[in-house]
Short mmCIF file of C-alpha atoms in Angstrom, two decimals:
data_model
loop_
_atom_site.label_atom_id
_atom_site.label_comp_id
_atom_site.label_asym_id
_atom_site.label_seq_id
_atom_site.Cartn_x
_atom_site.Cartn_y
_atom_site.Cartn_z
CA MET A 1 30.00 -39.80 15.62
CA ASP A 2 28.41 -38.08 18.61
CA VAL A 3 31.18 -35.46 18.52
CA LEU A 4 30.44 -34.70 14.86
CA LEU A 5 26.72 -34.36 15.54
CA THR A 6 27.43 -32.05 18.47
CA LYS A 7 29.69 -29.86 16.31
CA LYS A 8 26.96 -29.66 13.63
CA LYS A 9 24.39 -28.67 16.25
CA ILE A 10 26.72 -26.01 17.64
CA LYS A 11 27.38 -24.60 14.15
CA ARG A 12 23.64 -24.59 13.41
CA ALA A 13 22.90 -22.82 16.71
CA ILE A 14 25.57 -20.18 16.03
CA LYS A 15 24.18 -19.63 12.52
CA ASN A 16 20.66 -19.19 13.90
CA ILE A 17 21.88 -16.71 16.50
CA ILE A 18 23.70 -14.68 13.82
CA ASN A 19 20.62 -14.68 11.57
CA PHE A 20 18.16 -14.01 14.39
CA PRO A 21 18.03 -10.19 13.86
CA ASN A 22 17.22 -10.72 10.18
CA ILE A 23 14.55 -13.27 11.02
CA ILE A 24 12.69 -11.12 13.54
CA ASN A 25 13.02 -7.94 11.44
CA ASN A 26 11.61 -9.45 8.26
CA PRO A 27 7.93 -8.68 7.70
CA VAL A 28 5.73 -11.72 8.27
CA PRO A 29 4.31 -13.02 4.97
CA ILE A 30 0.60 -12.30 4.59
CA TYR A 31 -1.46 -14.96 2.84
CA SER A 32 -4.88 -13.64 1.89
CA SER A 33 -7.92 -15.49 0.60
CA TYR A 34 -8.14 -13.11 -2.35
CA ASN A 35 -9.05 -14.86 -5.61
CA SER A 36 -8.41 -12.55 -8.51
CA GLU A 37 -10.78 -12.63 -11.45
CA LEU A 38 -7.83 -11.77 -13.69
CA ASP A 39 -4.76 -13.79 -14.65
CA GLY A 40 -1.47 -11.95 -14.78
CA ILE A 41 0.97 -9.84 -12.83
CA LYS A 42 -0.24 -8.14 -9.66
CA LEU A 43 1.77 -5.17 -8.36
CA HIS A 44 1.79 -3.91 -4.78
CA LEU A 45 3.21 -0.38 -4.90
CA GLY A 46 4.59 1.18 -1.74
CA PRO A 47 3.88 -1.82 0.51
CA GLY A 48 6.15 -0.64 3.31
CA GLU A 49 6.26 -3.42 5.92
CA VAL A 50 3.37 -5.37 4.35
CA ASN A 51 4.62 -8.59 2.73
CA LEU A 52 1.56 -9.57 0.70
CA GLN A 53 2.11 -12.94 -0.94
CA GLY A 54 1.38 -13.39 -4.63
CA TRP A 55 2.11 -9.75 -5.45
CA VAL A 56 5.24 -8.06 -6.81
CA ASN A 57 6.31 -5.61 -4.09
CA ILE A 58 7.77 -2.31 -5.35
CA ASP A 59 8.96 0.36 -2.94
CA ALA A 60 11.40 3.27 -2.70
CA ARG A 61 13.00 1.66 0.35
CA LYS A 62 14.87 -1.61 -0.01
CA GLU A 63 13.68 -4.33 2.38
CA SER A 64 14.00 -8.10 2.24
CA HIS A 65 10.51 -8.55 0.79
CA ILE A 66 10.81 -5.78 -1.83
CA HIS A 67 11.25 -7.20 -5.32
CA LEU A 68 11.96 -3.91 -7.13
CA LYS A 69 13.30 -0.70 -5.59
CA LYS A 70 11.73 2.26 -7.42
CA GLU A 71 10.80 5.80 -6.35
CA GLY A 72 8.41 7.08 -8.99
CA PHE A 73 6.30 4.00 -9.83
CA LEU A 74 6.52 4.68 -13.56
CA LEU A 75 6.88 0.89 -14.05
CA GLU A 76 9.62 1.02 -16.68
CA SER A 77 10.34 -2.69 -16.07
CA PHE A 78 6.90 -3.71 -17.42
CA SER A 79 5.53 -3.66 -20.95
CA ASP A 80 2.30 -1.91 -21.84
CA GLY A 81 -0.71 -4.17 -21.39
CA SER A 82 1.17 -6.61 -19.17
CA ILE A 83 -0.24 -6.02 -15.66
CA ALA A 84 -3.52 -7.39 -14.33
CA GLU A 85 -3.83 -5.45 -11.06
CA ILE A 86 -2.17 -2.61 -9.16
CA TYR A 87 -2.65 -1.98 -5.45
CA LEU A 88 -1.61 1.22 -3.64
CA CYS A 89 -2.44 1.80 0.01
CA HIS A 90 -1.82 5.33 1.34
CA VAL A 91 0.65 6.01 -1.46
CA LEU A 92 -0.97 8.55 -3.81
CA GLU A 93 -0.94 11.28 -1.17
CA HIS A 94 2.87 11.11 -1.07
CA PHE A 95 2.98 12.51 -4.62
CA SER A 96 1.99 15.90 -6.01
CA PHE A 97 -1.24 16.26 -7.99
CA LEU A 98 0.75 16.46 -11.26
CA GLU A 99 2.79 13.38 -10.34
CA VAL A 100 -0.40 11.45 -9.57
CA GLU A 101 -1.85 12.37 -12.97
CA SER A 102 1.30 11.04 -14.67
CA MET A 103 1.33 7.87 -12.56
CA LEU A 104 -2.30 7.03 -13.30
CA GLN A 105 -1.70 7.52 -17.02
CA VAL A 106 1.20 5.08 -16.78
CA PHE A 107 -0.93 2.61 -14.82
CA HIS A 108 -3.62 2.79 -17.48
CA SER A 109 -1.12 2.02 -20.25
CA LYS A 110 0.52 -0.85 -18.33
CA LEU A 111 -2.75 -2.59 -17.38
CA ILE A 112 -4.35 -5.25 -19.53
CA PRO A 113 -7.86 -4.57 -20.88
CA THR A 114 -10.25 -4.84 -17.88
CA GLY A 115 -7.22 -4.48 -15.57
CA LEU A 116 -7.79 -3.08 -12.10
CA VAL A 117 -6.24 -0.38 -9.96
CA ARG A 118 -7.10 -0.66 -6.25
CA VAL A 119 -6.45 2.49 -4.22
CA SER A 120 -6.61 3.46 -0.55
CA VAL A 121 -6.01 7.06 0.57
CA PRO A 122 -6.75 9.16 3.66
CA ASP A 123 -10.27 10.56 3.22
CA PHE A 124 -10.21 14.33 3.75
CA ASP A 125 -13.90 14.32 4.72
CA LYS A 126 -13.14 11.79 7.47
CA ILE A 127 -10.13 13.81 8.59
CA ILE A 128 -12.43 16.78 9.09
CA GLU A 129 -14.80 14.54 11.08
CA VAL A 130 -11.95 13.43 13.37
CA TYR A 131 -10.86 17.06 13.81
CA ASN A 132 -14.36 18.17 14.80
CA LYS A 133 -14.88 15.21 17.13
CA SER A 134 -11.54 15.99 18.79
CA LYS A 135 -12.54 19.55 19.71
CA CYS A 136 -10.50 20.98 16.84
CA ASP A 137 -7.25 19.54 18.18
CA ILE A 138 -4.78 19.80 15.28
CA ASN A 139 -2.62 17.06 16.80
CA SER A 140 -5.44 14.55 16.25
CA ILE A 141 -5.05 14.79 12.46
CA ILE A 142 -1.62 16.25 11.78
CA LYS A 143 0.12 12.96 10.86
CA ILE A 144 -2.69 11.56 8.73
CA LEU A 145 -2.95 14.94 7.00
CA MET A 146 0.74 15.78 6.51
CA GLY A 147 2.45 12.38 6.85
CA GLY A 148 4.48 10.97 9.69
CA GLN A 149 7.61 12.82 8.42
CA THR A 150 9.89 10.22 9.99
CA TYR A 151 11.94 9.58 6.83
CA GLU A 152 12.56 11.03 3.38
CA TYR A 153 9.43 9.74 1.66
CA ASN A 154 6.99 10.08 4.57
CA PHE A 155 5.49 13.45 3.59
CA HIS A 156 2.08 14.11 2.03
CA LYS A 157 1.80 16.28 -1.09
CA SER A 158 -1.85 15.81 -2.09
CA MET A 159 -5.22 15.10 -0.49
CA TYR A 160 -8.49 13.52 -1.66
CA ASN A 161 -12.08 12.88 -0.80
CA LYS A 162 -14.39 10.51 -2.67
CA LYS A 163 -15.50 13.05 -5.27
CA SER A 164 -11.99 14.29 -6.07
CA LEU A 165 -10.47 10.81 -6.24
CA ILE A 166 -13.23 9.58 -8.56
CA ASN A 167 -12.59 12.63 -10.76
CA VAL A 168 -8.85 12.03 -11.02
CA LEU A 169 -9.37 8.33 -11.81
CA THR A 170 -12.01 9.14 -14.42
CA ASN A 171 -9.89 11.88 -16.00
CA ASN A 172 -7.10 9.36 -16.53
CA GLY A 173 -9.19 6.75 -18.32
CA PHE A 174 -10.56 4.57 -15.49
CA GLU A 175 -14.20 3.50 -15.25
CA LEU A 176 -16.60 1.41 -13.15
CA ILE A 177 -15.30 3.00 -9.93
CA GLU A 178 -16.63 1.66 -6.65
CA GLU A 179 -15.69 1.29 -3.00
CA TRP A 180 -14.09 -1.87 -1.58
CA SER A 181 -13.47 -3.36 1.86
CA PRO A 182 -10.17 -5.10 2.78
CA LYS A 183 -11.95 -7.82 4.76
CA GLU A 184 -14.41 -8.52 1.96
CA VAL A 185 -11.70 -8.59 -0.72
CA PHE A 186 -8.72 -10.15 1.08
CA GLY A 187 -10.56 -12.07 3.80
CA SER A 188 -8.95 -10.18 6.67
CA SER A 189 -7.00 -7.05 7.52
CA LEU A 190 -3.71 -6.74 5.63
CA GLY A 191 -2.07 -4.82 8.45
CA ASP A 192 -1.83 -1.72 6.27
CA PHE A 193 -3.85 1.52 6.43
CA SER A 194 -6.77 0.38 4.25
CA ASP A 195 -8.85 -0.25 7.38
CA LEU A 196 -7.26 2.42 9.58
CA SER A 197 -9.46 3.98 12.28
CA ILE A 198 -8.66 6.94 14.52
CA LYS A 199 -9.98 7.09 18.07
CA THR A 200 -11.85 10.18 19.22
CA LYS A 201 -13.77 10.91 22.40
CA LYS A 202 -16.93 10.34 20.36
CA GLY A 203 -15.85 6.94 18.97
CA LYS A 204 -13.66 5.59 16.19
CA VAL A 205 -13.67 7.06 12.71
CA ALA A 206 -12.65 4.90 9.71
CA ILE A 207 -10.21 7.21 7.98
CA SER A 208 -9.46 5.48 4.66
CA LEU A 209 -11.19 5.92 1.34
CA ASN A 210 -10.91 2.68 -0.66
CA LEU A 211 -11.76 2.77 -4.36
CA ILE A 212 -11.30 0.27 -7.18
CA ALA A 213 -11.35 1.28 -10.85
CA ARG A 214 -11.09 -0.60 -14.11
CA LYS A 215 -9.42 0.00 -17.45
CA ILE A 216 -12.06 -0.55 -20.12
CA LYS A 217 -10.27 0.70 -23.21
#
């Protein structure tokens, strides 16, 4: 009996050792205190390494926590009027202005009435502030402006400030646009770029513009 138990323990230990790389490389699940006012499907588009629980993760790169692997976020797998919320953090800037227009029109059609789109993008006005506070050092802003460029999708194709992002949301049917804070909404940082700050010699600058907009009709 003791021999059998020992063999089982050895097999279990070997299995754990084999699976160890997968265990440590999997993004840690993030459980937020967010209580949605809406019932229905919640999509997290372009989550990268962020494994936000309770959301359907859709990304161009296949990882263990990604539910659907898609590049264009045209949401062909979902019916019109079937989604309650959509969250994109530092995703829009990876698409051209024309692609963003098309995406937002798709989002509007897929959302339920009163559905929400929650967006975070690099704020061009804040990027300028970082640049000026860094004695016009281009290296202080080059990655947040142009993307990290470390893999195929990590390039920026568009840029926004508050006025321009409000305009593009409004032009594609969204209303009641306002700013939001990750700590106020989710209870804590999500580990993404929605609360990203860049250090300068004159202090930190919060670099992200966070807007939420609603589909009214």
